[in-house]
PDB file of C-alpha atoms in Angstrom:
ATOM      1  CA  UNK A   1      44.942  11.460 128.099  1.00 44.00           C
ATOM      2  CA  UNK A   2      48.379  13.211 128.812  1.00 42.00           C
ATOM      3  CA  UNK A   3      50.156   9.392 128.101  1.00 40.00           C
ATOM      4  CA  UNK A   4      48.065   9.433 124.299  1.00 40.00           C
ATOM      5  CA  UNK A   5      48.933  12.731 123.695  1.00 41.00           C
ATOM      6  CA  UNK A   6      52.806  12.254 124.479  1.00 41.00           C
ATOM      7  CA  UNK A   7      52.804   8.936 122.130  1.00 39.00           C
ATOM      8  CA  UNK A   8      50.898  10.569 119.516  1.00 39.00           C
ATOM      9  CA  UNK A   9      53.524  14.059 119.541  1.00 44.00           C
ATOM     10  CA  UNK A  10      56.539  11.116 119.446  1.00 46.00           C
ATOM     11  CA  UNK A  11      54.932   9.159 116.360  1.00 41.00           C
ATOM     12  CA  UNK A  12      53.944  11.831 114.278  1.00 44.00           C
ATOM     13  CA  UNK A  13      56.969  13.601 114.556  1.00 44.00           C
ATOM     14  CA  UNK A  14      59.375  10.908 113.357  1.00 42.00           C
ATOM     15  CA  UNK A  15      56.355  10.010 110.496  1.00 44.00           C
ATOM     16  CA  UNK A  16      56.578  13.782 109.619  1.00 40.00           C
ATOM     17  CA  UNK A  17      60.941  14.543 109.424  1.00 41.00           C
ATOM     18  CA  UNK A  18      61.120  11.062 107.264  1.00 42.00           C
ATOM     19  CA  UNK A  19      58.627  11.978 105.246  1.00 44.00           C
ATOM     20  CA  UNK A  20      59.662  15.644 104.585  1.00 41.00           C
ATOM     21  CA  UNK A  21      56.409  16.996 104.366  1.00 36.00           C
ATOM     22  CA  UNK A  22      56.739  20.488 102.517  1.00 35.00           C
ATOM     23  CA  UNK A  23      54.558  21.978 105.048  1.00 40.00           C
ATOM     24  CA  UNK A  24      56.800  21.233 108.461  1.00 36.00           C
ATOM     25  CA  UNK A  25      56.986  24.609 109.616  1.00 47.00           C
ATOM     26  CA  UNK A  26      53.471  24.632 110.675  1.00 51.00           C
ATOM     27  CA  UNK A  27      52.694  21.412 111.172  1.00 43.00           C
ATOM     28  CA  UNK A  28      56.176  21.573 113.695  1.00 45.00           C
ATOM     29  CA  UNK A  29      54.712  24.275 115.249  1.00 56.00           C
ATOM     30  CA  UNK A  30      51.205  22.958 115.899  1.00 58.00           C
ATOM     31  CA  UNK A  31      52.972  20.312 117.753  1.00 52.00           C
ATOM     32  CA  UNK A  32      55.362  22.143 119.475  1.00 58.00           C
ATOM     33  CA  UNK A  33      53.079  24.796 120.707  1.00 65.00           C
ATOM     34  CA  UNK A  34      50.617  22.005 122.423  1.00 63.00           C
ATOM     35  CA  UNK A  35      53.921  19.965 124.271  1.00 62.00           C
ATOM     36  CA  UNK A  36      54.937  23.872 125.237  1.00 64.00           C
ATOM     37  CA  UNK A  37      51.691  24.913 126.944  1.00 67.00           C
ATOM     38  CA  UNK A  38      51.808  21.352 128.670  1.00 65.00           C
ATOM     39  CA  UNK A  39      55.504  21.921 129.800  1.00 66.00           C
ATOM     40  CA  UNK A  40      54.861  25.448 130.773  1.00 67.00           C
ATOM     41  CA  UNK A  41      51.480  25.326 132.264  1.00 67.00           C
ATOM     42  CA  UNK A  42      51.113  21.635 133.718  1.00 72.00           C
ATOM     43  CA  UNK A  43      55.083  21.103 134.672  1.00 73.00           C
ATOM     44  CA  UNK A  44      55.320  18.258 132.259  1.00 76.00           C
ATOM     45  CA  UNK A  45      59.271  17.470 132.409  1.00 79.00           C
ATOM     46  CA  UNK A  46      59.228  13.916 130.968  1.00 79.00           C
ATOM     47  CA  UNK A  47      58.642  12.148 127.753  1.00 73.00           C
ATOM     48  CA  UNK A  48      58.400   8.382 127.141  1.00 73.00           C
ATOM     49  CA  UNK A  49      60.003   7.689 123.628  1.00 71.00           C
ATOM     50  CA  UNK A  50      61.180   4.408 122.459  1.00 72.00           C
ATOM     51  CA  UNK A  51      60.943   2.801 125.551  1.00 79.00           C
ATOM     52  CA  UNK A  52      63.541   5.627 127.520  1.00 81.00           C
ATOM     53  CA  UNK A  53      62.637   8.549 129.165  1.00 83.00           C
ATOM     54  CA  UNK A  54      63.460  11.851 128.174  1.00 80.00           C
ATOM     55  CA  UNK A  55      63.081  15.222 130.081  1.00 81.00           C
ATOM     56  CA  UNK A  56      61.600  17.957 127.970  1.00 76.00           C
ATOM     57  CA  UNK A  57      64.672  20.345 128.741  1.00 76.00           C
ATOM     58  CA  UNK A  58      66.910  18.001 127.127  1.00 79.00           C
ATOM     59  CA  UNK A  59      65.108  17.735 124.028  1.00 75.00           C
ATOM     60  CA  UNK A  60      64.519  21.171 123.138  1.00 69.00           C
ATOM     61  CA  UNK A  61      62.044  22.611 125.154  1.00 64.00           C
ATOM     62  CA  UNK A  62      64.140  25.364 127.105  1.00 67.00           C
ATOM     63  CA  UNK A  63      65.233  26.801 124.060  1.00 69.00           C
ATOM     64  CA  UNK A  64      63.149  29.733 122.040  1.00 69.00           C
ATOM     65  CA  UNK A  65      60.891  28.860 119.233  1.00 65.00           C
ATOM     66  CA  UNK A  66      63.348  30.423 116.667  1.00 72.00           C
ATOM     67  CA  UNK A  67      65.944  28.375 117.817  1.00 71.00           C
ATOM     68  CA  UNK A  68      63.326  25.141 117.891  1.00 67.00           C
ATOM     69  CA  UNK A  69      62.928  26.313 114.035  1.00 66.00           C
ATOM     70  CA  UNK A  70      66.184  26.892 112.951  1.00 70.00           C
ATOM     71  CA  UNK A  71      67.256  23.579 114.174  1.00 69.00           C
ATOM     72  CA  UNK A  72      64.076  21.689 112.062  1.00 64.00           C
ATOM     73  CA  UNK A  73      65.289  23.520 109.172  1.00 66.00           C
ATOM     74  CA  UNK A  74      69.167  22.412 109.312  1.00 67.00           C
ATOM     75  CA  UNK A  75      67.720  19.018 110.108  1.00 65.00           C
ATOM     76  CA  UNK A  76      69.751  16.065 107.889  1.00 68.00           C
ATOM     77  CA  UNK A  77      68.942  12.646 107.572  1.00 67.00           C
ATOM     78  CA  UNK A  78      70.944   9.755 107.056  1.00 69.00           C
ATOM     79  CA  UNK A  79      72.031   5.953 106.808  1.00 72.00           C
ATOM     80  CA  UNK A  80      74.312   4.631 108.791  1.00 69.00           C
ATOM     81  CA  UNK A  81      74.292   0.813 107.501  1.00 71.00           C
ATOM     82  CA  UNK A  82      71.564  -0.951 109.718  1.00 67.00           C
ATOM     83  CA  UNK A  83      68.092  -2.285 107.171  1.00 62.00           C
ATOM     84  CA  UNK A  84      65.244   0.150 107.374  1.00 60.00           C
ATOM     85  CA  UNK A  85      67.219   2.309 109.551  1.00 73.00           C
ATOM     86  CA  UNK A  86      68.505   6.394 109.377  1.00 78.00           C
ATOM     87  CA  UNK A  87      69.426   8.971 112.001  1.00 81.00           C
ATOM     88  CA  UNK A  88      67.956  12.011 111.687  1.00 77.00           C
ATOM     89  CA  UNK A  89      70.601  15.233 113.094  1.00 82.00           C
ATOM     90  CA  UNK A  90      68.761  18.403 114.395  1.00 78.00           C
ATOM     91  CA  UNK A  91      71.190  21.183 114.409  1.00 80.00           C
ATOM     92  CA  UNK A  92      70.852  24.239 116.728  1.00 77.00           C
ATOM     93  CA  UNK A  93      72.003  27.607 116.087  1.00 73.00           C
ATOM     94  CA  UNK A  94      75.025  27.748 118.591  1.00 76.00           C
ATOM     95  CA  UNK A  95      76.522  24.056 116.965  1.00 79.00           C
ATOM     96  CA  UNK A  96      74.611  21.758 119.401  1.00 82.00           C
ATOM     97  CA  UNK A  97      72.417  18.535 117.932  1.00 85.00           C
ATOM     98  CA  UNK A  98      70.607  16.131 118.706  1.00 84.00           C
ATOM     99  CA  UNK A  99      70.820  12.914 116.995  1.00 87.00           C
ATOM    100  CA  UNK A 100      67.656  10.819 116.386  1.00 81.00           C
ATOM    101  CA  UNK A 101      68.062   7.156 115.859  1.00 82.00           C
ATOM    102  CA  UNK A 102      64.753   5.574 113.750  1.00 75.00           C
ATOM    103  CA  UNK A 103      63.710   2.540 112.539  1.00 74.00           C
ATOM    104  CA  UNK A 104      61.259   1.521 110.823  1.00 66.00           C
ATOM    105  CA  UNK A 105      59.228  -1.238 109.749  1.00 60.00           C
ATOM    106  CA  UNK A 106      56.842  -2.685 106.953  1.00 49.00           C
ATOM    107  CA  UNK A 107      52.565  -1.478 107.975  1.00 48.00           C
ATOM    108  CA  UNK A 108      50.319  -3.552 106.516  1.00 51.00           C
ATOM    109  CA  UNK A 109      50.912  -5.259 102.899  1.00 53.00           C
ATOM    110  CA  UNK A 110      51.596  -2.414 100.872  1.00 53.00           C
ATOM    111  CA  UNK A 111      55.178  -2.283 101.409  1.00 52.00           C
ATOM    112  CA  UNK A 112      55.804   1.522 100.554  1.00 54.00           C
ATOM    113  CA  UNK A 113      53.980   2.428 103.831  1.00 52.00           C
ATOM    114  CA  UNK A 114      56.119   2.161 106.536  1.00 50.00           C
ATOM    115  CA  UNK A 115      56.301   2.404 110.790  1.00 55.00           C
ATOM    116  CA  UNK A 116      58.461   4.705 112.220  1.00 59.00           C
ATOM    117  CA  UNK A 117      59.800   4.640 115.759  1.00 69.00           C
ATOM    118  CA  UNK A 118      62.376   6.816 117.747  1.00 72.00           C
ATOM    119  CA  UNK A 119      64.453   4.277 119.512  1.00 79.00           C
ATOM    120  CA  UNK A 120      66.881   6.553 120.990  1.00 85.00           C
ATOM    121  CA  UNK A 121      68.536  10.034 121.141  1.00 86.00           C
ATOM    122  CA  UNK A 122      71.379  10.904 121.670  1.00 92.00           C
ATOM    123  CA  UNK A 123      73.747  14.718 122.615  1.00 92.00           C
ATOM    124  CA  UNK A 124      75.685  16.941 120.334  1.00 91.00           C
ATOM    125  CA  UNK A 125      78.717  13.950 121.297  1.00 93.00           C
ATOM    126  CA  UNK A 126      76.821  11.166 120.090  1.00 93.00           C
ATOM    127  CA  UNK A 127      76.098  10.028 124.018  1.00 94.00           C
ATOM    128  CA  UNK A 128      73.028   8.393 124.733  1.00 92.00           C
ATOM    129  CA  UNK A 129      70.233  10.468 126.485  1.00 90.00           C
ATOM    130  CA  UNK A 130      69.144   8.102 128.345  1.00 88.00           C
ATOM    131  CA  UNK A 131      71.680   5.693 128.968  1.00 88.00           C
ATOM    132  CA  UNK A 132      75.072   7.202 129.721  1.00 88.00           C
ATOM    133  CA  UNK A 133      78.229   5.319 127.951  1.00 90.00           C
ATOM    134  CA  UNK A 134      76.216   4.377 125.050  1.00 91.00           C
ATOM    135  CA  UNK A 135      77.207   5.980 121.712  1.00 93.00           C
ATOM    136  CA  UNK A 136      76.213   6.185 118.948  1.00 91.00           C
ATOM    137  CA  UNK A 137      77.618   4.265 115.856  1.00 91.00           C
ATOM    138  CA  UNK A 138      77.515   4.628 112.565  1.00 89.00           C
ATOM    139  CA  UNK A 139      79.336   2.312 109.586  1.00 90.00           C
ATOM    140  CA  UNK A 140      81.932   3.957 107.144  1.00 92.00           C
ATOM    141  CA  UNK A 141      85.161   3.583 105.281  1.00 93.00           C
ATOM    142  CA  UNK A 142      88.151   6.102 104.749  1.00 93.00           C
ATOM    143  CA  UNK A 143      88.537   8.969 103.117  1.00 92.00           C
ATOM    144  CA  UNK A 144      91.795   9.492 102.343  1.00 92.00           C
ATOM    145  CA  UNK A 145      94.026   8.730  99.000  1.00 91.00           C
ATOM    146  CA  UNK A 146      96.833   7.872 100.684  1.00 92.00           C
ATOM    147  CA  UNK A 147      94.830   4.435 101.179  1.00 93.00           C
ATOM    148  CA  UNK A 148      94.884   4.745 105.279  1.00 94.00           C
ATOM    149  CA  UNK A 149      93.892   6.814 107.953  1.00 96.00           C
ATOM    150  CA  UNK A 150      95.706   7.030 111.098  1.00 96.00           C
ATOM    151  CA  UNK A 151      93.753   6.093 114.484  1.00 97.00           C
ATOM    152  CA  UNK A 152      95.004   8.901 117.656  1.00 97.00           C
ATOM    153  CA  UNK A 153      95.137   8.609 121.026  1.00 97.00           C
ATOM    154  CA  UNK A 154      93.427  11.489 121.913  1.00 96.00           C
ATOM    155  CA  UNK A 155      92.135  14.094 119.701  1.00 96.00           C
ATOM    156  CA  UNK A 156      95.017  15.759 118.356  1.00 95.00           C
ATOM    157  CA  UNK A 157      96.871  15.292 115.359  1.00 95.00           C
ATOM    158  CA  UNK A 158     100.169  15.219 117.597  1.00 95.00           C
ATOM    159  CA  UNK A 159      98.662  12.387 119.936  1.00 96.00           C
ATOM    160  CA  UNK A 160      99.991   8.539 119.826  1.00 96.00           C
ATOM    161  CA  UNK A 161      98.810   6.668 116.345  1.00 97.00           C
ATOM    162  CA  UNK A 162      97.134   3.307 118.082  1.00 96.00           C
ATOM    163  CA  UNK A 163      96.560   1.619 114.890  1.00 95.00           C
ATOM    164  CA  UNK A 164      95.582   2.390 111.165  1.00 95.00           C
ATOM    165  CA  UNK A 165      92.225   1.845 109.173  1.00 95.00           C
ATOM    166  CA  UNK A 166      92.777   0.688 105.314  1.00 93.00           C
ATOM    167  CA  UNK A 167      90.539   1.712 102.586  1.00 90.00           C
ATOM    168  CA  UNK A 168      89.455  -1.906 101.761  1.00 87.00           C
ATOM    169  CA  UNK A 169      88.334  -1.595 105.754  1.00 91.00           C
ATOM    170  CA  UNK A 170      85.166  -0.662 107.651  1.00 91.00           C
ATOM    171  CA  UNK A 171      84.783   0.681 111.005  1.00 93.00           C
ATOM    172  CA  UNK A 172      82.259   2.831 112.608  1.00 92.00           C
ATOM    173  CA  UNK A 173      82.280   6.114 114.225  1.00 94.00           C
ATOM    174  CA  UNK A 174      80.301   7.933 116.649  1.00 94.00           C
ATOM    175  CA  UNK A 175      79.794  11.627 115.308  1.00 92.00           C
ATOM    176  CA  UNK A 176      80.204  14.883 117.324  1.00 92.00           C
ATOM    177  CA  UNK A 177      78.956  18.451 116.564  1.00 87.00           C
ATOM    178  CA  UNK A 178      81.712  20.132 118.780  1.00 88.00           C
ATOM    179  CA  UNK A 179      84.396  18.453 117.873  1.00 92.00           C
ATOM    180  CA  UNK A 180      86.368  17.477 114.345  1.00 95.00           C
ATOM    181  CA  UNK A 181      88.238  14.624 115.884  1.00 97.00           C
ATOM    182  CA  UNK A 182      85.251  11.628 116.016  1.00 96.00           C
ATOM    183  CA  UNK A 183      85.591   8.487 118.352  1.00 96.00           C
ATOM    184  CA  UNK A 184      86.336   5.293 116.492  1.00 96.00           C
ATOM    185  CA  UNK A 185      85.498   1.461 116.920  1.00 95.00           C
ATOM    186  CA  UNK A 186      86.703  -1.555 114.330  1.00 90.00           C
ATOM    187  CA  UNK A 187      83.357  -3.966 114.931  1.00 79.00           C
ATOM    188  CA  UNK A 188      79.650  -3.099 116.494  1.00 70.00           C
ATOM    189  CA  UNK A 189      79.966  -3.763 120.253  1.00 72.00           C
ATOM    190  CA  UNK A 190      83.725  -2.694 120.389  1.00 80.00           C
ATOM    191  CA  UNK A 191      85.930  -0.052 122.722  1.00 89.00           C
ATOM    192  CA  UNK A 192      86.404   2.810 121.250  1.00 93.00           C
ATOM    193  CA  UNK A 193      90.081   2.515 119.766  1.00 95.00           C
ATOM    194  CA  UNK A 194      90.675   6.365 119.560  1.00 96.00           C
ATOM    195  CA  UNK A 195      89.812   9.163 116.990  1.00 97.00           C
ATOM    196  CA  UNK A 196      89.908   9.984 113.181  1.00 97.00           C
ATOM    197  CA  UNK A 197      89.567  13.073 112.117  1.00 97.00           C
ATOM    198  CA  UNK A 198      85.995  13.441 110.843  1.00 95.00           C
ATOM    199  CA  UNK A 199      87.378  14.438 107.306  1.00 95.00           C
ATOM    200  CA  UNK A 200      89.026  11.224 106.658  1.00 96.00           C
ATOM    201  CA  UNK A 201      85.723   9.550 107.519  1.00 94.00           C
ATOM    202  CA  UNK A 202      83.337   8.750 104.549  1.00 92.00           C
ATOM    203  CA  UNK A 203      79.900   7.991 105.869  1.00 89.00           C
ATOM    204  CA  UNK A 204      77.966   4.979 104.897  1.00 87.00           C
ATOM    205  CA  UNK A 205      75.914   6.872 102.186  1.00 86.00           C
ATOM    206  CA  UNK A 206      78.892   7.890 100.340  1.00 88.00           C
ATOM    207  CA  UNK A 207      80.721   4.892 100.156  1.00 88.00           C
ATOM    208  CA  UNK A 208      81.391   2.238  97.297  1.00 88.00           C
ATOM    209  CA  UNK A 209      78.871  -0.634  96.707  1.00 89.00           C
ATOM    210  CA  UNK A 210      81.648  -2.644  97.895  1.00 89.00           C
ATOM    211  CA  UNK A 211      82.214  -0.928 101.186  1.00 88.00           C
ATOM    212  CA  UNK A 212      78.615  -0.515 101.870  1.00 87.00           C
ATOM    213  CA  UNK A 213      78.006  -4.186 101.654  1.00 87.00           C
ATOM    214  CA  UNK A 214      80.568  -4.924 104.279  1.00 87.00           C
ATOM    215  CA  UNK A 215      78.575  -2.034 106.589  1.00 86.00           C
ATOM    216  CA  UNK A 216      75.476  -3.415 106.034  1.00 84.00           C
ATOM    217  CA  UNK A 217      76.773  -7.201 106.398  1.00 81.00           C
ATOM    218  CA  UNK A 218      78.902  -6.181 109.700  1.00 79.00           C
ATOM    219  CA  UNK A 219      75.987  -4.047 111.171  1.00 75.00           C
ATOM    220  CA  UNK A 220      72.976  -6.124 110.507  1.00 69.00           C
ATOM    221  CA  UNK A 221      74.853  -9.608 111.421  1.00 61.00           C
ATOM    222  CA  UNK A 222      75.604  -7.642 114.904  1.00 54.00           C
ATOM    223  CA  UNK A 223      71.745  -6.198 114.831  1.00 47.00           C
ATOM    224  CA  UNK A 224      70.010  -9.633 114.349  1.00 40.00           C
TER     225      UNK A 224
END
């Protein structure tokens, strides 16, 4: 019963944020209350979700409801170059978030109804959850009208440049909410080469049609 209940809380949840359901706040807190009371009461500390497991703690359940709320309503979701894919960013109060990779999938022949899955999560440094060294990645091109953005050693503007991006290049990025300066790799599967200022980094969604083409040919080459 616990195992169905878990799954269920994990599905509907990523069906609910993509959708944007006007009514969040108290279908959020329908949810939230029941996984509480099992936390609290039963000493439920895990969570099965996309195949990882997750302990409640890290995931939002030592922190106060208004804090649980104010992070579901600074919540942004976005694509990051990968088909039928979008991280979803839940923002607490004190600059912390979590980052929510989903994917999703064609139900049944009506293709406007769709699957969604959690497949992992990652910490307010774009680090894996569940599997430590494991970033998150996410396609873009440069930001800058100088036409290139200078890669540093370490994050500082002072630091060693290792190398330079050009606009007509993509690259990906793993993004941080404690830190402006965000890690940098030049193909999916790559070392991190060093840090851009987030700034100079335009995400996939505001790129040209041109750029986003060579994010969504680069990441879905690497993905399939």
């Amino acid at each position: 019963m616990m195992k169905r209940l878990l799954l269920f809380w994990g599905f509907q949840w990523i069906c609910f944020f993509c959708h944007a359901q006007a009514d969040y706040i108290g279908y959020v807190n329908s949810i939230y209350c029941k996984m509480y009371k099992q936390h609290k009461e039963k000493g439920i500390k895990t969570i099965s979700v996309g195949g990882n497991i997750y302990a409640l703690k890290d995931l939002c359940f030592d922190k106060s409801k208004d804090d649980f709320f104010s992070m579901i309503k600074s919540k942004e979701t976005y694509s990051f170059g990968y088909n039928l894919s979008s991280i979803l960013e839940l923002k607490f109060n004190d600059g912390s978030s979590l980052y929510y990779e989903l994917w999703s999938d064609y139900a049944g022949e009506n293709e406007n109804t769709y699957d969604y899955e959690i497949v992992q999560i990652y910490d307010t440094e774009g680090e894996s959850l569940a599997a430590k060294g494991d970033y998150l990645k996410c396609g873009a091109g440069i930001n800058d009208s100088d036409g290139y953005v200078n890669v540093r050693s370490k994050k500082s503007a002072k630091s060693k440049v290792v190398t330079q991006i050009t606009k007509d290049q993509i690259f990906l990025y793993t993004p941080s909410s404690k830190s402006n300066w965000w890690k940098v790799y030049l193909k999916d599967g790559g070392k991190c080469v060093g840090y851009v200022y987030k700034d100079k980094i335009l995400p996939y969604r505001k790129c040209s049609t041109k750029i986003k083409e060579k994010i969504e040919h680069e990441m879905n080459c690497e993905a399939y």
